[in-house]
Amino acid sequence: MNNQLIQLDDLCIDLEKQQITRGQDTVPLPKLSYQLLVFFINNPSKTNSIDEIANSVWNDREVSNETVIQRIRLLRQGLGDDTKLPRYIKSVRGFGYQLIPSPGPIQTGHSAKQTDLEQSELSKGIEDQALDTKPSQSNTPSIALQVSILVGVILVIGSLVSFKMLVSQNSDNPTSQYQAAKSKNSQNSQDSQTNGSTILARADYYYRIGQQDDLLRAETFYRKALLQPEQQIRATIGLANTLSALVCRYSHSIELAKESEQLVKKLLTNPTLNNQARADAWAARGYAVDCLGNLKLALQSYIKAVELNPQDFSSRSSAAHLLEKSGQFINAIQWNFEVIDQTNENALTRLQLARNLELLGYIPQANKIHQQIFELYPDNVFINEAYPQFLFARGKLVEAQAIAQQAIERGIFRRDLYRLLGEISLKNRDINDALAWFEKSKSINPNTSYNRTIAEIYTNSLTQDDALKRVDQLNQAIESGDTWPDNFLELYLIHQRVLGDQTKAQDSLNRLANNGYLDIGYLQQSPFFEQVQQNEAFKQLIEQLQLKKQSLQQQLVQQAWLPSGLLD
């Protein structure tokens, strides 16, 4: 029996040629979407968690839940599936995704030569075809009966024939790979049930989803898993990452990030950690101190994780982000490309690449990426925050305001998003509206003083004594490694607007540039700098940054790893 051709409802999947047809029409899918479809075929009638999908389709590479969900969305679009009335893949709320129709082998009435000829004809011009978004109905109602009989035969044969024998005899055969994958997934499922890690599995599941409520559920499960000695290492790392995510993504108390750091520091003293666990622990420490604002220590921790596990593309991506923040743009771009090349889809890494290109002056290329990911990832807080900021720095106030409002309508509530709307209102000379946005920005995150300082400056409520205390706190934070741009910008505003010391205000901007800052567009557009934009020292700073940008452009185009056509 030839089961290299799989019938799935009205689709025919040729496993050998990796082609999908519906009737006489080819259904073109990207490689990763095709692999995802094969995964579902390998797991019929089973509800697959995001964790299971990620581990199988991405071959145990670390990917975010958003990447998995978005790829499922793209697969559905490619098949012409309707999410409200799904025909192929349905979402099982709280559990994962499930294939709806039962797959089975199909026998054609043609000779092998005829089939090859037809497939050759069908494959012509695939690259020029658009995705088929309206599935047609099958013309062969008898197929259902054929499939039912054949599936029954498969089950009988499967109970009599060892999968091991089939794999050894047909190791290069796509059919045996299909059967081996089913055997592997079945074994993984049995192992998961027998090792008593159900609580930990649920914690991992909710952490991968990553929304605020899910992270709170994950925290509860991880704390329960800590009570099981055999699960303590994984549970500690999972809990640490969850606590950091609550702080970084959703502005929960900074104390959670401090707890996260302490959990991982203690774990790293454990001499029994294997190499993988130690790499994961360093990555978790990087995340914790990243959320605490220590850019230097976070970068060191992420790099340590990558050294221990070169396949940790999540840490590599995080390190790339901090390389950009510290002014190491060429290394940042290279690492971002390595992550994208290895993981196929990574929303945050693509965002970082857009930011890299933007800062180096490749505006059309950056704009294209920003537009794409803003549309594709409506629930990603960082992407929704970044696109209006990009538009604002280009002087497109109307567009920036509209996109920021759209992000808020999507349920994105971020302090920098509110502050941006306040800056737009200042540019439009609407001080009352600006104050309202600054107050919202101040109230949404208790872990940072920058937005509180802005609100107090524009309401004239920041006294000189409090301003001086804040200056001391900021300088101490910077000395300890917290060299995030906001600290220098806050120092500038305090010296310029409250203490009236323009020399120290300009010095704060110079320190900002010396620590890698290159956002020339923002310095030229933000109303925070209107008072100094005509000062000679500020003009010289902008000129120095322009020269640095040009030098980086020259370095970038000479890199052998740079994809051809990227900068055209």
Coordinates of C-alpha atoms in Angstrom, one line a residue:
M1 CA 0.0 0.0 0.0
N2 CA 1.4 3.4 -1.0
N3 CA 0.9 5.7 2.0
Q4 CA 3.3 8.4 0.8
L5 CA 0.2 10.2 -0.3
I6 CA -1.9 11.3 2.6
Q7 CA -5.6 12.3 2.3
L8 CA -6.7 15.0 4.7
D9 CA -10.3 16.0 3.9
D10 CA -10.0 17.6 0.5
L11 CA -6.2 17.9 0.6
C12 CA -3.7 15.4 -0.8
I13 CA -0.3 15.6 0.9
D14 CA 2.7 14.0 -1.0
L15 CA 5.2 13.3 1.8
E16 CA 7.9 12.4 -0.6
K17 CA 7.7 15.6 -2.8
Q18 CA 6.4 17.7 0.1
Q19 CA 3.6 19.0 -2.0
I20 CA 0.0 19.7 -1.2
T21 CA -2.9 19.7 -3.7
R22 CA -6.6 20.4 -3.5
G23 CA -8.2 18.9 -6.6
Q24 CA -6.2 20.1 -9.5
D25 CA -4.8 23.1 -7.6
T26 CA -1.5 23.3 -5.7
V27 CA -1.6 24.7 -2.2
P28 CA 1.9 26.3 -1.6
L29 CA 3.0 26.5 2.0
P30 CA 6.3 27.9 3.5
K31 CA 8.6 25.1 4.7
L32 CA 7.9 25.7 8.4
S33 CA 4.1 25.7 7.8
Y34 CA 4.4 22.5 5.9
Q35 CA 6.4 20.9 8.8
L36 CA 3.7 22.0 11.2
L37 CA 1.0 20.4 9.1
V38 CA 2.9 17.2 9.0
F39 CA 3.2 17.3 12.8
F40 CA -0.6 17.5 13.1
I41 CA -0.9 14.6 10.7
N42 CA 1.4 12.6 12.8
N43 CA -0.7 13.4 15.9
P44 CA -4.3 12.9 14.7
S45 CA -7.2 13.3 17.1
K46 CA -4.8 14.6 19.8
T47 CA -4.9 18.0 21.4
N48 CA -1.4 19.2 21.2
S49 CA -0.1 21.8 23.6
I50 CA 2.1 24.7 22.5
D51 CA 4.9 23.1 24.3
E52 CA 4.6 19.9 22.4
I53 CA 4.3 21.7 19.1
A54 CA 7.3 23.8 19.8
N55 CA 9.5 20.9 20.8
S56 CA 8.6 18.8 17.8
V57 CA 8.4 21.3 15.0
W58 CA 11.2 23.5 16.1
N59 CA 13.4 20.5 17.2
D60 CA 13.7 21.6 20.8
R61 CA 14.9 25.1 19.9
E62 CA 13.6 27.7 22.3
V63 CA 10.8 29.6 20.7
S64 CA 8.1 31.9 22.2
N65 CA 4.5 30.9 22.4
E66 CA 3.8 33.8 20.1
T67 CA 6.0 32.3 17.4
V68 CA 4.0 29.0 17.6
I69 CA 0.6 30.7 17.6
Q70 CA 1.6 32.9 14.7
R71 CA 2.8 29.9 12.7
I72 CA -0.4 28.1 13.3
R73 CA -2.3 31.2 12.1
L74 CA -0.2 31.3 8.9
L75 CA -0.8 27.6 8.3
R76 CA -4.6 28.1 8.7
Q77 CA -4.4 31.0 6.2
G78 CA -2.4 29.0 3.8
L79 CA -5.0 26.2 3.9
G80 CA -7.8 28.6 3.6
D81 CA -9.1 27.7 7.0
D82 CA -11.7 29.8 8.9
T83 CA -10.9 30.2 12.5
K84 CA -14.5 30.8 13.4
L85 CA -15.7 27.7 11.5
P86 CA -12.4 25.6 11.3
R87 CA -12.2 22.8 8.9
Y88 CA -8.6 21.6 9.4
I89 CA -7.3 22.8 12.8
K90 CA -9.2 23.9 15.8
S91 CA -8.2 25.6 19.0
V92 CA -9.0 23.8 22.2
R93 CA -9.2 26.6 24.8
G94 CA -6.7 26.2 27.6
F95 CA -5.1 23.1 26.1
G96 CA -3.8 23.7 22.6
Y97 CA -4.6 22.8 19.0
Q98 CA -6.1 19.7 17.3
L99 CA -6.4 18.4 13.8
I100 CA -10.1 18.0 12.8
P101 CA -10.2 15.6 9.9
S102 CA -8.6 12.1 10.2
P103 CA -5.7 11.6 7.8
G104 CA -5.1 8.4 6.0
P105 CA -3.2 7.0 3.0
I106 CA -4.8 7.3 -0.4
Q107 CA -4.4 5.1 -3.5
T108 CA -4.8 6.8 -6.9
G109 CA -6.1 5.1 -10.0
H110 CA -3.1 6.3 -12.1
S111 CA 0.2 4.7 -12.8
A112 CA 3.3 6.0 -11.1
K113 CA 4.3 7.5 -14.4
Q114 CA 1.0 9.4 -14.8
T115 CA 1.1 10.6 -11.2
D116 CA 4.6 12.0 -11.6
L117 CA 3.6 13.7 -14.8
E118 CA 0.5 15.3 -13.1
Q119 CA 2.5 16.4 -10.1
S120 CA 5.1 17.9 -12.4
E121 CA 2.3 19.9 -14.2
L122 CA 0.8 20.9 -10.9
S123 CA 4.1 22.2 -9.5
K124 CA 4.7 24.6 -12.4
G125 CA 4.5 28.2 -11.4
I126 CA 4.0 27.6 -7.6
E127 CA 6.2 30.5 -6.7
D128 CA 3.9 32.9 -8.7
Q129 CA 0.7 31.6 -7.2
A130 CA -1.1 33.4 -4.3
L131 CA -2.3 31.5 -1.3
D132 CA -5.6 29.8 -1.9
T133 CA -7.9 31.1 0.8
K134 CA -11.1 29.5 -0.4
P135 CA -11.0 25.7 -0.1
S136 CA -13.0 23.8 -2.7
Q137 CA -15.2 20.8 -2.0
S138 CA -13.9 17.4 -3.0
N139 CA -15.5 15.8 -6.1
T140 CA -14.9 12.2 -4.9
P141 CA -17.3 11.4 -2.1
S142 CA -16.1 7.7 -2.2
I143 CA -12.8 8.7 -0.7
A144 CA -14.2 8.8 2.8
L145 CA -15.2 5.1 2.6
Q146 CA -11.8 4.3 1.1
V147 CA -10.0 6.2 3.9
S148 CA -12.0 4.5 6.6
I149 CA -11.2 1.0 5.3
L150 CA -7.6 1.8 4.8
V151 CA -7.2 3.4 8.3
G152 CA -8.6 0.2 9.8
V153 CA -6.1 -1.9 7.8
I154 CA -3.3 0.4 9.1
L155 CA -4.3 -0.1 12.7
V156 CA -4.3 -3.9 12.3
I157 CA -1.0 -3.9 10.6
G158 CA 0.4 -1.4 13.2
S159 CA -0.5 -3.8 16.0
L160 CA 1.4 -6.7 14.3
V161 CA 4.5 -5.0 12.9
S162 CA 7.2 -3.4 14.9
F163 CA 7.9 0.3 14.1
K164 CA 11.5 -0.4 14.9
M165 CA 11.7 -2.9 12.0
L166 CA 10.0 -0.5 9.6
V167 CA 12.4 2.4 10.5
S168 CA 15.5 0.1 10.1
Q169 CA 14.3 -1.1 6.7
N170 CA 13.2 2.2 5.4
S171 CA 15.3 4.8 7.1
D172 CA 15.4 7.1 4.0
N173 CA 11.7 6.6 3.2
P174 CA 9.4 9.5 4.1
T175 CA 6.7 7.0 5.0
S176 CA 8.9 5.4 7.6
Q177 CA 9.8 8.9 9.0
Y178 CA 6.1 9.6 9.3
Q179 CA 5.6 6.3 11.3
A180 CA 8.7 6.9 13.4
A181 CA 7.5 10.4 14.3
K182 CA 4.2 8.9 15.5
S183 CA 6.2 6.3 17.6
K184 CA 8.4 9.0 19.1
N185 CA 5.5 11.3 20.0
S186 CA 3.7 8.4 21.6
Q187 CA 6.7 7.5 23.6
N188 CA 7.2 11.1 24.7
S189 CA 3.6 11.2 25.8
Q190 CA 4.1 8.0 27.9
D191 CA 7.3 9.4 29.4
S192 CA 5.5 12.6 30.4
Q193 CA 2.8 10.7 32.1
T194 CA 5.1 8.3 34.0
N195 CA 7.7 10.8 35.3
G196 CA 5.2 12.6 37.5
S197 CA 5.8 16.0 35.9
T198 CA 2.2 17.0 35.2
I199 CA 2.4 20.1 37.4
L200 CA 5.6 21.2 35.8
A201 CA 4.2 20.6 32.3
R202 CA 1.2 22.8 33.0
A203 CA 3.5 25.5 34.4
D204 CA 5.6 25.3 31.2
Y205 CA 2.5 25.5 29.1
Y206 CA 1.2 28.7 30.7
Y207 CA 4.6 30.3 30.7
R208 CA 4.9 29.7 26.9
I209 CA 1.5 31.4 26.3
G210 CA 3.0 34.3 28.2
Q211 CA 0.0 36.6 28.7
Q212 CA -0.3 38.2 32.2
D213 CA -3.0 35.8 33.5
D214 CA -1.2 32.8 32.1
L215 CA 2.1 33.9 33.8
L216 CA 0.3 34.1 37.1
R217 CA -1.0 30.6 36.6
A218 CA 2.5 29.5 35.7
E219 CA 3.9 31.0 38.9
T220 CA 1.4 29.0 41.0
F221 CA 2.3 25.8 39.2
Y222 CA 6.0 26.3 39.4
R223 CA 5.8 27.0 43.1
K224 CA 3.9 23.7 43.6
A225 CA 6.5 21.9 41.4
L226 CA 9.3 23.2 43.7
L227 CA 7.9 20.9 46.4
Q228 CA 8.9 17.9 44.3
P229 CA 12.6 17.3 44.8
E230 CA 13.1 15.7 41.4
Q231 CA 11.6 18.7 39.7
Q232 CA 13.4 21.5 41.7
I233 CA 16.0 22.5 39.1
R234 CA 13.6 22.9 36.2
A235 CA 10.9 24.4 38.5
T236 CA 13.4 27.0 39.9
I237 CA 14.5 28.1 36.4
G238 CA 10.8 28.2 35.2
L239 CA 9.7 30.2 38.3
A240 CA 12.6 32.6 37.9
N241 CA 11.8 33.3 34.2
T242 CA 8.1 33.7 35.1
L243 CA 8.7 36.3 37.8
S244 CA 11.0 38.2 35.5
A245 CA 8.4 38.2 32.7
L246 CA 5.8 39.6 35.1
V247 CA 8.1 42.5 35.9
C248 CA 9.5 43.2 32.4
R249 CA 6.3 42.7 30.4
Y250 CA 3.6 43.7 32.8
S251 CA 5.2 46.0 35.3
H252 CA 4.7 43.9 38.4
S253 CA 6.7 44.7 41.6
I254 CA 10.4 44.9 41.1
E255 CA 10.6 42.6 44.2
L256 CA 9.7 39.7 41.9
A257 CA 12.8 40.3 39.7
K258 CA 14.9 40.4 42.9
E259 CA 13.4 37.1 44.0
S260 CA 14.1 35.7 40.5
E261 CA 17.8 36.7 40.7
Q262 CA 18.2 35.2 44.2
L263 CA 16.6 31.9 43.1
V264 CA 19.0 31.6 40.2
K265 CA 22.1 32.7 42.1
K266 CA 21.5 30.0 44.6
L267 CA 20.9 27.4 41.9
L268 CA 24.2 28.3 40.2
T269 CA 26.0 27.2 43.4
N270 CA 24.7 23.7 42.9
P271 CA 27.7 21.6 41.8
T272 CA 25.4 18.8 40.4
L273 CA 24.0 21.0 37.6
N274 CA 24.7 19.5 34.2
N275 CA 25.8 21.8 31.3
Q276 CA 22.3 22.3 30.0
A277 CA 20.8 23.2 33.3
R278 CA 23.7 25.6 34.0
A279 CA 23.2 27.3 30.7
D280 CA 19.5 27.7 31.4
A281 CA 20.3 29.1 34.9
W282 CA 22.6 31.7 33.4
A283 CA 19.9 32.7 30.9
A284 CA 17.4 33.0 33.7
R285 CA 19.9 35.2 35.7
G286 CA 20.3 37.3 32.6
Y287 CA 16.6 37.8 32.4
A288 CA 16.3 38.7 36.1
V289 CA 19.1 41.3 36.1
D290 CA 17.9 42.6 32.7
C291 CA 14.5 43.4 34.3
L292 CA 16.4 45.0 37.3
G293 CA 18.1 47.3 34.8
N294 CA 21.7 46.1 35.1
L295 CA 22.5 46.1 31.4
K296 CA 26.1 45.1 31.8
L297 CA 25.5 42.1 34.1
A298 CA 22.6 41.0 32.0
L299 CA 24.7 41.0 28.8
Q300 CA 27.4 39.0 30.6
S301 CA 24.9 36.4 31.8
Y302 CA 23.3 35.9 28.4
I303 CA 26.7 35.5 26.7
K304 CA 27.6 33.0 29.4
A305 CA 24.4 31.0 28.6
V306 CA 25.3 31.0 24.9
E307 CA 28.8 29.9 25.5
L308 CA 27.5 26.9 27.5
N309 CA 24.7 26.2 25.0
P310 CA 25.3 27.6 21.5
Q311 CA 21.8 26.4 20.5
D312 CA 20.2 28.8 23.1
F313 CA 18.9 31.2 20.5
S314 CA 16.6 32.9 23.0
S315 CA 19.6 34.1 25.0
R316 CA 21.5 35.0 21.8
S317 CA 18.5 37.1 20.8
S318 CA 18.4 38.8 24.3
A319 CA 22.2 39.4 24.1
A320 CA 21.8 41.0 20.7
H321 CA 19.2 43.4 22.1
L322 CA 21.7 44.5 24.8
L323 CA 24.6 44.7 22.4
E324 CA 22.5 47.3 20.5
K325 CA 21.8 49.2 23.8
S326 CA 25.5 49.3 24.6
G327 CA 26.4 50.5 21.1
Q328 CA 27.8 47.3 19.6
F329 CA 25.6 47.5 16.5
I330 CA 27.5 45.3 14.1
N331 CA 27.6 42.4 16.6
A332 CA 23.9 43.0 17.4
I333 CA 22.9 42.7 13.8
Q334 CA 25.0 39.6 13.2
W335 CA 23.5 37.8 16.2
N336 CA 20.0 38.8 15.2
F337 CA 20.5 37.3 11.8
E338 CA 21.9 34.1 13.3
V339 CA 18.8 33.8 15.4
I340 CA 16.4 34.5 12.5
D341 CA 18.3 32.0 10.3
Q342 CA 18.1 29.2 12.8
T343 CA 14.6 29.7 14.2
N344 CA 12.8 30.8 11.0
E345 CA 10.3 32.9 13.0
N346 CA 11.2 35.1 15.9
A347 CA 9.0 38.2 16.4
L348 CA 11.2 39.9 19.0
T349 CA 14.4 39.3 17.0
R350 CA 12.8 40.7 13.9
L351 CA 11.8 43.7 16.0
Q352 CA 15.4 44.1 17.1
L353 CA 16.6 43.9 13.6
A354 CA 14.2 46.6 12.6
R355 CA 15.5 48.8 15.4
N356 CA 19.1 48.1 14.3
L357 CA 18.4 49.2 10.7
E358 CA 16.5 52.2 11.9
L359 CA 19.3 53.5 14.1
L360 CA 21.8 53.0 11.2
G361 CA 19.6 55.0 8.9
Y362 CA 18.0 52.3 6.8
I363 CA 14.6 53.7 7.2
P364 CA 12.6 52.0 4.4
Q365 CA 13.9 48.6 5.4
A366 CA 13.1 49.1 9.0
N367 CA 9.7 50.5 8.2
K368 CA 8.8 47.4 6.2
I369 CA 9.6 45.1 9.1
H370 CA 7.8 47.3 11.6
Q371 CA 4.7 47.2 9.5
Q372 CA 4.7 43.5 9.0
I373 CA 5.2 42.5 12.6
F374 CA 2.8 45.1 13.9
E375 CA 0.1 43.4 11.8
L376 CA 1.2 39.8 12.5
Y377 CA 1.7 40.1 16.3
P378 CA -1.2 42.2 17.7
D379 CA -0.6 40.9 21.3
N380 CA 3.1 41.5 21.5
V381 CA 3.6 44.4 23.9
F382 CA 7.1 45.4 22.6
I383 CA 6.1 45.4 19.0
N384 CA 3.0 47.5 19.7
E385 CA 5.2 49.9 21.6
A386 CA 8.0 50.1 19.1
Y387 CA 6.1 51.0 15.8
P388 CA 4.6 54.2 17.0
Q389 CA 7.9 55.2 18.5
F390 CA 9.6 54.6 15.1
L391 CA 7.0 56.8 13.3
F392 CA 7.3 59.5 15.9
A393 CA 11.1 59.7 15.4
R394 CA 10.5 60.1 11.7
G395 CA 8.3 63.2 12.4
K396 CA 5.0 61.4 11.5
L397 CA 3.0 62.6 14.4
V398 CA -0.5 61.8 13.0
E399 CA 0.5 58.2 12.1
A400 CA 2.3 57.6 15.3
Q401 CA -0.7 58.8 17.4
A402 CA -3.1 56.6 15.4
I403 CA -0.9 53.5 15.7
A404 CA -0.4 54.1 19.5
Q405 CA -4.1 54.4 19.9
Q406 CA -4.6 51.2 18.0
A407 CA -2.1 49.5 20.3
I408 CA -4.1 50.6 23.3
E409 CA -7.3 49.3 21.7
R410 CA -5.6 46.0 21.4
G411 CA -5.1 45.9 25.2
I412 CA -1.5 47.1 25.3
F413 CA -0.9 49.2 28.4
R414 CA 2.7 50.3 28.5
R415 CA 4.2 53.3 30.3
D416 CA 6.4 54.3 27.3
L417 CA 3.3 54.1 25.0
Y418 CA 1.5 56.6 27.3
R419 CA 4.6 58.8 27.5
L420 CA 4.9 58.9 23.7
L421 CA 1.3 60.1 23.4
G422 CA 2.1 62.8 25.9
E423 CA 5.1 63.9 23.8
I424 CA 2.9 64.0 20.8
S425 CA 0.4 66.2 22.7
L426 CA 3.3 68.5 23.7
K427 CA 4.3 68.8 20.1
N428 CA 0.7 69.7 19.3
R429 CA 0.8 72.3 22.1
D430 CA -2.0 70.5 24.0
I431 CA -0.5 70.7 27.5
N432 CA -3.6 69.4 29.3
D433 CA -3.8 66.3 27.1
A434 CA 0.0 65.8 27.6
L435 CA -0.4 66.0 31.4
A436 CA -3.1 63.4 31.3
W437 CA -0.9 61.0 29.4
F438 CA 2.1 61.6 31.6
E439 CA 0.0 60.9 34.7
K440 CA -1.1 57.6 33.1
S441 CA 2.5 56.8 32.3
K442 CA 3.6 57.6 35.8
S443 CA 0.9 55.4 37.4
I444 CA 1.4 52.2 35.3
N445 CA 4.8 51.2 36.5
P446 CA 6.1 51.8 40.1
N447 CA 9.5 50.3 39.2
T448 CA 11.0 53.3 37.4
S449 CA 11.4 56.9 38.2
Y450 CA 11.7 58.3 34.7
N451 CA 8.0 58.6 33.9
R452 CA 7.3 59.9 37.4
T453 CA 9.9 62.6 36.9
I454 CA 8.4 63.7 33.6
A455 CA 4.9 63.9 35.2
E456 CA 6.3 65.9 38.2
I457 CA 8.3 68.2 36.0
Y458 CA 5.3 69.2 33.8
T459 CA 3.1 69.7 36.9
N460 CA 5.8 71.7 38.6
S461 CA 5.7 69.3 41.6
L462 CA 9.3 68.1 41.7
T463 CA 11.2 70.1 44.3
Q464 CA 14.9 70.9 44.0
D465 CA 15.6 68.8 47.1
D466 CA 13.8 65.8 45.7
A467 CA 15.5 66.4 42.3
L468 CA 18.9 66.4 43.9
K469 CA 18.2 63.1 45.7
R470 CA 17.0 61.6 42.4
V471 CA 20.2 62.7 40.7
D472 CA 22.3 60.9 43.3
Q473 CA 20.1 57.7 43.0
L474 CA 20.5 57.8 39.2
N475 CA 24.2 58.2 39.3
Q476 CA 24.6 55.4 41.7
A477 CA 22.4 53.1 39.5
I478 CA 24.6 54.0 36.5
E479 CA 27.8 53.2 38.4
S480 CA 26.4 49.8 39.3
G481 CA 25.7 48.9 35.7
D482 CA 22.2 50.3 35.1
T483 CA 23.2 52.1 31.9
W484 CA 19.8 52.1 30.2
P485 CA 19.1 55.3 28.2
D486 CA 16.2 56.3 30.4
N487 CA 18.6 57.0 33.3
F488 CA 20.7 59.5 31.3
L489 CA 17.5 61.1 29.8
E490 CA 16.1 61.5 33.2
L491 CA 19.3 63.2 34.4
Y492 CA 19.1 65.5 31.5
L493 CA 15.5 66.6 32.2
I494 CA 16.2 67.1 35.9
H495 CA 19.2 69.3 35.3
Q496 CA 17.6 71.2 32.4
R497 CA 14.1 71.7 33.7
V498 CA 14.4 71.7 37.5
L499 CA 17.9 72.5 38.5
G500 CA 18.6 74.9 35.7
D501 CA 22.1 73.5 35.0
Q502 CA 22.5 73.4 31.3
T503 CA 26.2 72.2 31.5
K504 CA 25.2 69.1 33.5
A505 CA 22.2 68.7 31.3
Q506 CA 24.4 68.5 28.2
D507 CA 26.9 66.3 30.0
S508 CA 24.0 63.8 30.6
L509 CA 23.3 63.7 26.9
N510 CA 27.0 63.2 26.2
R511 CA 27.2 60.3 28.6
L512 CA 24.1 58.9 26.9
A513 CA 25.9 58.9 23.6
N514 CA 29.1 57.5 25.1
N515 CA 27.1 54.5 26.3
G516 CA 26.0 53.6 22.8
Y517 CA 22.9 55.7 22.2
L518 CA 22.3 56.5 18.5
D519 CA 18.6 57.5 18.2
I520 CA 19.2 60.8 16.3
G521 CA 15.6 60.9 15.1
Y522 CA 14.2 61.0 18.7
L523 CA 16.6 63.7 19.8
Q524 CA 15.5 65.8 16.9
Q525 CA 11.8 65.2 17.3
S526 CA 11.0 65.0 21.0
P527 CA 9.7 68.2 22.7
F528 CA 11.9 67.4 25.6
F529 CA 14.9 68.8 23.7
E530 CA 13.3 71.9 22.1
Q531 CA 15.1 74.2 24.6
V532 CA 18.5 72.9 23.7
Q533 CA 18.3 72.1 20.0
Q534 CA 19.8 75.4 18.9
N535 CA 22.7 75.2 21.4
E536 CA 26.0 74.7 19.8
A537 CA 26.9 71.8 22.2
F538 CA 23.7 69.9 21.2
K539 CA 24.4 70.5 17.5
Q540 CA 27.9 69.1 17.9
L541 CA 26.5 66.0 19.6
I542 CA 24.1 65.4 16.7
E543 CA 27.0 65.8 14.2
Q544 CA 29.1 63.3 16.2
L545 CA 26.3 60.8 16.2
Q546 CA 25.8 61.3 12.4
L547 CA 29.5 60.6 11.8
K548 CA 29.3 57.5 14.0
K549 CA 26.2 56.3 12.0
Q550 CA 28.0 56.7 8.7
S551 CA 31.1 54.8 10.0
L552 CA 28.8 51.9 11.1
Q553 CA 27.1 51.9 7.7
Q554 CA 30.5 51.4 6.1
Q555 CA 31.4 48.6 8.5
L556 CA 28.1 46.9 7.9
V557 CA 28.3 46.7 4.1
Q558 CA 31.7 45.0 4.4
Q559 CA 30.4 42.1 6.5
A560 CA 30.5 38.7 4.6
W561 CA 27.5 37.4 6.6
L562 CA 25.2 40.3 5.5
P563 CA 22.3 38.9 3.3
S564 CA 22.4 40.2 -0.2
G565 CA 19.8 42.7 -1.1
L566 CA 18.9 43.6 2.5
L567 CA 20.0 47.2 2.3
D568 CA 18.9 47.8 -1.3

